[in-house]
Coordinates of C-alpha atoms (C1' of nucleotides) in Angstrom, one line a residue:
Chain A
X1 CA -82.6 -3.7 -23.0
X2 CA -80.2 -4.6 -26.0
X3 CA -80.6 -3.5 -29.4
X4 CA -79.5 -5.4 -31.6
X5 CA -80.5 -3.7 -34.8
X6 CA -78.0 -0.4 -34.4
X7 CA -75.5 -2.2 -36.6
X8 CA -77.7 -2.9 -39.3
X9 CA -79.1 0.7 -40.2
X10 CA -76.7 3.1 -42.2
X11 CA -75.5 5.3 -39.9
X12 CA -76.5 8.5 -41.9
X13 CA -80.3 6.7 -41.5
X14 CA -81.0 9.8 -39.2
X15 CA -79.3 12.4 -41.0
X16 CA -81.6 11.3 -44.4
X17 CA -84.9 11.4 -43.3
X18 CA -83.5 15.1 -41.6
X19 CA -82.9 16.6 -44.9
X20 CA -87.1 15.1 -46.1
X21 CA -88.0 17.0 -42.8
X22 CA -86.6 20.2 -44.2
X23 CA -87.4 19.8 -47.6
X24 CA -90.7 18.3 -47.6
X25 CA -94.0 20.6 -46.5
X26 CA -95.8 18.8 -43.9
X27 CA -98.7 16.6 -45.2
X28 CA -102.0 17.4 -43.2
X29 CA -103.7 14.5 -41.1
X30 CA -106.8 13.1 -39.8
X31 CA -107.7 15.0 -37.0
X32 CA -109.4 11.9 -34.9
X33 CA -106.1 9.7 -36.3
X34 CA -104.2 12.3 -34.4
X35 CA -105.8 11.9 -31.2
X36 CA -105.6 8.3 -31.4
X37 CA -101.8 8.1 -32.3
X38 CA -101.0 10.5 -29.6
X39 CA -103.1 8.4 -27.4
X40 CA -101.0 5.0 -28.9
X41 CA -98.0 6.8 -28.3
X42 CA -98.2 8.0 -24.9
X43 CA -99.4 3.7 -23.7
X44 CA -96.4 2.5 -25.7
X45 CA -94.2 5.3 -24.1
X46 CA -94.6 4.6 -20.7
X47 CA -91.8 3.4 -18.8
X48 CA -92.9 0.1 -17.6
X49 CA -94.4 -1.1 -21.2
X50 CA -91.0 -0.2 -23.1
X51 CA -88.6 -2.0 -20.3
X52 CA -91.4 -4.9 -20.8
X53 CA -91.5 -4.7 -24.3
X54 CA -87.7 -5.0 -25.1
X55 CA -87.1 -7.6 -22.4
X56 CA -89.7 -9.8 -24.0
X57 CA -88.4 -9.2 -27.5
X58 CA -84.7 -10.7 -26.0
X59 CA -85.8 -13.0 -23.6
X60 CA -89.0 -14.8 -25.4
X61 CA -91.3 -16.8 -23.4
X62 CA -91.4 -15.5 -19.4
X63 CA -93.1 -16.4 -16.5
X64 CA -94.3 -13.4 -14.0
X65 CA -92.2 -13.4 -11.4
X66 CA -89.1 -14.0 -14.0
X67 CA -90.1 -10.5 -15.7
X68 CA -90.6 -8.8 -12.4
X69 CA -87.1 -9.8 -11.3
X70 CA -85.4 -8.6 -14.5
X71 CA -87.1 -5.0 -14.7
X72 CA -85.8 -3.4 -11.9
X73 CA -87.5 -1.2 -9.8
X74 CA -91.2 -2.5 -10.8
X75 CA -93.8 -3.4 -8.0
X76 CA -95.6 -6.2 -8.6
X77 CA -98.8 -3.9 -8.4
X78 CA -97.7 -1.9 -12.0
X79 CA -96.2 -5.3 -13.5
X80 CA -99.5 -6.7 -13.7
X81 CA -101.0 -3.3 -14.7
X82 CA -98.8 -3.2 -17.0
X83 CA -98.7 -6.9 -18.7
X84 CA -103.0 -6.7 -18.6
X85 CA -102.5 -3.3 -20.8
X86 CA -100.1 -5.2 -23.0
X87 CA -102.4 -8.1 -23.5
X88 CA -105.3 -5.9 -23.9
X89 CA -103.8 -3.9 -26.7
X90 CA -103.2 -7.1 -28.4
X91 CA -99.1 -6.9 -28.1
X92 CA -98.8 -10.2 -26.1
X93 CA -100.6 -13.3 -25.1
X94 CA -101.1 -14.7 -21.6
X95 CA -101.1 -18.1 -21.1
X96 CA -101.7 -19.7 -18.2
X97 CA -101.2 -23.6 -17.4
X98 CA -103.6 -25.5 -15.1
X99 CA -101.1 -27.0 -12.8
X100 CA -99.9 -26.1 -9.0
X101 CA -98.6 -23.9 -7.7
X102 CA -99.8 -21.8 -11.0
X103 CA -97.4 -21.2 -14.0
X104 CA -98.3 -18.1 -16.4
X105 CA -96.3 -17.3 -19.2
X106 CA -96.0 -14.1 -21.2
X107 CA -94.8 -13.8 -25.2
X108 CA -94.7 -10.8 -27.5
X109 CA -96.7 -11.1 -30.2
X110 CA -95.8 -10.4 -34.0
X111 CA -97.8 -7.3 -33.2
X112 CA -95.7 -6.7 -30.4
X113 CA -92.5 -7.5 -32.0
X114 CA -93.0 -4.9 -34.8
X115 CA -93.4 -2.6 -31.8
X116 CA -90.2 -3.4 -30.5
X117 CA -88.8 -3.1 -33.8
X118 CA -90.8 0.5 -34.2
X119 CA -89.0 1.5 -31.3
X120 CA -85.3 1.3 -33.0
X121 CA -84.8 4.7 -34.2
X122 CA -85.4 6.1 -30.9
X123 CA -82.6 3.6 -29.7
X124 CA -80.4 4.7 -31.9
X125 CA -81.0 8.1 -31.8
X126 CA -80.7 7.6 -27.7
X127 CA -77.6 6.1 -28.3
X128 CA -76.1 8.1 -30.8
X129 CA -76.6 11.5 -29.4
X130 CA -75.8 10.5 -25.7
X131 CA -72.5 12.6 -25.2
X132 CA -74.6 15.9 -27.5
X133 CA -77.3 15.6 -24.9
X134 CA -75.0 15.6 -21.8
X135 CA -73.3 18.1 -23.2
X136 CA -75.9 20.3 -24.0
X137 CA -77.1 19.8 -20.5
X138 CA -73.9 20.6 -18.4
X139 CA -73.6 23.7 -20.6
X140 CA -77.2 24.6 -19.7
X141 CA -76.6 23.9 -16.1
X142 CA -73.4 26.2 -15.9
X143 CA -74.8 29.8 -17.0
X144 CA -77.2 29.0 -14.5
Chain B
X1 CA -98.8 16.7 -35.4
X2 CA -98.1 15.7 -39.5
X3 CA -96.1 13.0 -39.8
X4 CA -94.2 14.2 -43.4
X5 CA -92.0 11.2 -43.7
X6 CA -94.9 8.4 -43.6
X7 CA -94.7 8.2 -48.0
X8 CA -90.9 8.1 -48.0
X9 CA -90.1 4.9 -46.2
X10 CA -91.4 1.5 -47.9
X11 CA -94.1 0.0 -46.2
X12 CA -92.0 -3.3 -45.3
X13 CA -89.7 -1.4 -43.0
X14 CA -90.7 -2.7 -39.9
X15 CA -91.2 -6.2 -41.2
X16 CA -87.9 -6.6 -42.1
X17 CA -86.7 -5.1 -38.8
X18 CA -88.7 -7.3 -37.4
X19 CA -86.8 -10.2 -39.0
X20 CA -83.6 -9.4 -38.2
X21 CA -84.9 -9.1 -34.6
X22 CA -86.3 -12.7 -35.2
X23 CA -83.1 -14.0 -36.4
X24 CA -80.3 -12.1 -34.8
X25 CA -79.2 -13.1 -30.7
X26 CA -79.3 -9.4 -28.9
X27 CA -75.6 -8.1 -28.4
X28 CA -74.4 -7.2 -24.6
X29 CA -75.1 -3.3 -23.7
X30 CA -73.3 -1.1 -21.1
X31 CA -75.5 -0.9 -18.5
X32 CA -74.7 2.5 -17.7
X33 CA -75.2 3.6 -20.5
X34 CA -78.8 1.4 -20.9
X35 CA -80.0 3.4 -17.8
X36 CA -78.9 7.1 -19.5
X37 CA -81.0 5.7 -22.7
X38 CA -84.5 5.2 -20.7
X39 CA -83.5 8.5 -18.6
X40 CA -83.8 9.6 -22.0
X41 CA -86.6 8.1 -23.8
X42 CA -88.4 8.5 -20.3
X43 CA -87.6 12.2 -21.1
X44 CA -88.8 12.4 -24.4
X45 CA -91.1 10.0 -24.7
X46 CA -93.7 12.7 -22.2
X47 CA -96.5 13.8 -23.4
X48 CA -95.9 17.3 -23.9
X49 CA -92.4 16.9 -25.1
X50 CA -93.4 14.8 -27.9
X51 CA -96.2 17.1 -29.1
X52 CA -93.8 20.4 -28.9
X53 CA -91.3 18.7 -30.9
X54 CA -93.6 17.4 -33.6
X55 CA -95.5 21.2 -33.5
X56 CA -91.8 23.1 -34.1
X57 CA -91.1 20.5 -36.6
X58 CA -93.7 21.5 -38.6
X59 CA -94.7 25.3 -38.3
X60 CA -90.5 26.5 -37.4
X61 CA -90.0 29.0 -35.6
X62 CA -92.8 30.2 -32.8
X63 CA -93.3 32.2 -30.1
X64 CA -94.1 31.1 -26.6
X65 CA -98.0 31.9 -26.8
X66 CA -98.3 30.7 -30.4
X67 CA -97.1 27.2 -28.7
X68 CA -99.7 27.6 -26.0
X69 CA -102.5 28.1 -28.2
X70 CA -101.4 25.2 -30.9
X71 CA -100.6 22.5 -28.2
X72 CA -104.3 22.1 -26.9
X73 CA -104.9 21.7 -23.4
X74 CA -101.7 22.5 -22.3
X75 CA -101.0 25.2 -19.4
X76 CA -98.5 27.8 -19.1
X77 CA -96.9 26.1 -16.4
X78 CA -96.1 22.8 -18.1
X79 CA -95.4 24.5 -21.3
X80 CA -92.9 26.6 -19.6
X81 CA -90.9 23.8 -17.8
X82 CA -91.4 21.5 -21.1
X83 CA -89.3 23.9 -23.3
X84 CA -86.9 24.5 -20.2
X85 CA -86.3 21.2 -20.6
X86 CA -86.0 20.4 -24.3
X87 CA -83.8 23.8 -24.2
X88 CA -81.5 21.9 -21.4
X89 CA -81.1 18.8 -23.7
X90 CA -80.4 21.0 -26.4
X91 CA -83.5 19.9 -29.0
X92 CA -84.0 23.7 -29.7
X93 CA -83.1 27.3 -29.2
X94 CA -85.0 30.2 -27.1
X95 CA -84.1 33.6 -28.3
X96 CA -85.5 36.5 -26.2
X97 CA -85.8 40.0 -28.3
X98 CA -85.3 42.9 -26.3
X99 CA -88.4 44.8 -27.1
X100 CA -91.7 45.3 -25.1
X101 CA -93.9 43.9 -25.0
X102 CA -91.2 40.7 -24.6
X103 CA -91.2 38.5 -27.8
X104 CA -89.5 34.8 -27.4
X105 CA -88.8 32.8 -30.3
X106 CA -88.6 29.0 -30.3
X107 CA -87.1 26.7 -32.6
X108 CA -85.5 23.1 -33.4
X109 CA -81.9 22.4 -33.3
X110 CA -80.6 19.9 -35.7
X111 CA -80.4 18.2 -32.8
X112 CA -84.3 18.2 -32.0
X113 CA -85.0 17.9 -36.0
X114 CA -82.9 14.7 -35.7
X115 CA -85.1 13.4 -32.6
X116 CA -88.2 14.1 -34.9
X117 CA -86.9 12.0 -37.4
X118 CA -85.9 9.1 -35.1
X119 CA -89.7 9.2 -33.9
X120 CA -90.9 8.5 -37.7
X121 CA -90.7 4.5 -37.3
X122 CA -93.2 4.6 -34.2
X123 CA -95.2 7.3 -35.9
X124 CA -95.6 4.7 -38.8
X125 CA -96.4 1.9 -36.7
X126 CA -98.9 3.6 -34.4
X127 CA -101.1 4.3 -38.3
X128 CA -100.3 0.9 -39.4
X129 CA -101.6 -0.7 -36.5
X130 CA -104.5 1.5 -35.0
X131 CA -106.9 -0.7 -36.7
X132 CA -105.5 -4.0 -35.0
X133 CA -105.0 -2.1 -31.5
X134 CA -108.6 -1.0 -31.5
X135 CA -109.9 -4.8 -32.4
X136 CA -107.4 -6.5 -29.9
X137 CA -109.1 -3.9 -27.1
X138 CA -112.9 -4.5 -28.2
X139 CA -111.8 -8.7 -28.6
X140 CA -109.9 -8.5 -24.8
X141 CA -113.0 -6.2 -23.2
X142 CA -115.5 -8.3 -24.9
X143 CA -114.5 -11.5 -23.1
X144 CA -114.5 -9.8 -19.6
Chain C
dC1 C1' -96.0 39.1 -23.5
dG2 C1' -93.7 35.7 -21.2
dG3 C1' -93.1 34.1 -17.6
dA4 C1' -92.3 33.1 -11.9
dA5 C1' -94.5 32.0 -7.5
dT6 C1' -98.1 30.1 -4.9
dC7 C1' -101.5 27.0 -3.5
dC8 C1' -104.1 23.0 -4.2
dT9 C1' -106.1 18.8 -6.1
dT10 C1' -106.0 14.2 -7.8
dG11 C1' -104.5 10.2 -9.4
dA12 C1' -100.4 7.2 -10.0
dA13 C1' -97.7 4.2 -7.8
dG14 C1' -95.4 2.0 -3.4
dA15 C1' -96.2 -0.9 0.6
dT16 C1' -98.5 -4.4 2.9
dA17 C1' -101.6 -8.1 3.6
dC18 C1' -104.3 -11.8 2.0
dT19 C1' -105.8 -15.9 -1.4
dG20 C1' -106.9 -19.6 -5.0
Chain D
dC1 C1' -96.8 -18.8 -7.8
dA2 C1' -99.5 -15.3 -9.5
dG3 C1' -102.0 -12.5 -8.5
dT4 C1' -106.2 -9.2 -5.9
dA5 C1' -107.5 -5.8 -2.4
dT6 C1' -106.7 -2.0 0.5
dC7 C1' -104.5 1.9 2.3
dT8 C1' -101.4 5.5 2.0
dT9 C1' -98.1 8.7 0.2
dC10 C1' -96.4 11.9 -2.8
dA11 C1' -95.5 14.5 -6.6
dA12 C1' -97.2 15.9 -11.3
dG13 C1' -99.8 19.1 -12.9
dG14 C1' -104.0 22.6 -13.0
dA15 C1' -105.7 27.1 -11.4
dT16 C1' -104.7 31.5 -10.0
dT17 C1' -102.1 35.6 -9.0
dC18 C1' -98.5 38.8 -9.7
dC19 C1' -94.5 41.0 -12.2
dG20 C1' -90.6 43.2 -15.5

DNA sequence: CGGAATCCTTGAAGATACTG
DNA sequence: CAGTATCTTCAAGGATTCCG
């Protein structure tokens, strides 16, 4: 779950594309893009396909069981939900080898690397504003 | 659900994320902090959540049943808890007017504006690569 | 108007067992 | 090893009602 890129954006990134946000009026969109963006988004933002997604992107090449041992807390039920989705939508291939006891291995595709990549800003943003959100919340919390 | 900063960025973004990501070994992370990041993203990366913040970020300032109406087919209930919770994490501000009938205003922090922003990059890719999604499900259906 | 409280349904996900 | 199949649980979320 590293990310590597947070040292190689300016860190005022953020703070940039803030000031377009309030200066810019909002452009109008495709209504039937919308619904298939917000459909994109909520896949991609599920837990299991981003702890998937950004243990691919470090690791390379797995097998199943290696990916099921290194995302914690996922059944082997929901990993294969989960790695069948990701194939389906094209972010990684599945390749299995004709040998026994059966060996499958799973790889990110370019497709699914630029999703990783896609991904960043929210890392960084994560990251960044940590000790705000905590904050924020224990100050919430207190005045009941 | 406009996504204003989609003409500001050049195109290659991602690709060149994508090659640092290719040729860069992924730095060591905190792992308590990596499980306070996908709390997080977890957090925000819900459905409702995601469509509030992008709604505020547009219009401004609005009142609870303007939200209602605008965010389709979500209920009172979840709209209620989903601004209790963004208000918790600090990504905007409630202000109750002391008139009747009641009026509540809602409305992005610089906090919440910044979390927009940070969403851009998947935004982006999610347009980029709804074409290539859509032909990776029809190919992977198509072959049982 | 802007909620809180209640009940209720459904589907997501865990556990378990079995198999090519 | 890499799944599939089945059962079960459990909590997210919808519908409805009531209230300051």
């Amino acid at each position: 779950m590293a990310n590597p890129l947070q040292n190689r954006f300016h860190a005022d990134d953020i703070a940039q594309a803030e000031h377009y946000l309030a200066t810019e009026p909002p452009a109008e969109i495709d209504p039937r893009v919308e619904r298939l963006v917000n459909e994109l988004i909520g896949r991609i933002a599920d837990k299991w396909t981003l702890l998937v997604l950004e243990l691919l992107e470090e690791k390379g090449t797995l097998r199943f069981t290696a990916i099921g041992r290194q995302v914690d807390g996922i059944s082997q039920k929901m990993l294969t939900q989960t790695l069948r989705q990701m194939e389906r939508d094209g972010l990684l291939t599945r390749t299995v080898h004709p040998v026994v006891p059966p060996r499958v291995d799973y790889a990110l595709t370019p497709l699914g690397n630029s999703l990783s990549a896609a991904f960043c800003g929210v890392w960084m943003w994560a990251e960044r504003h940590l000790d705000t959100v905590e904050a924020a919340r224990a100050s919430f919390d207190a005045r009941d």
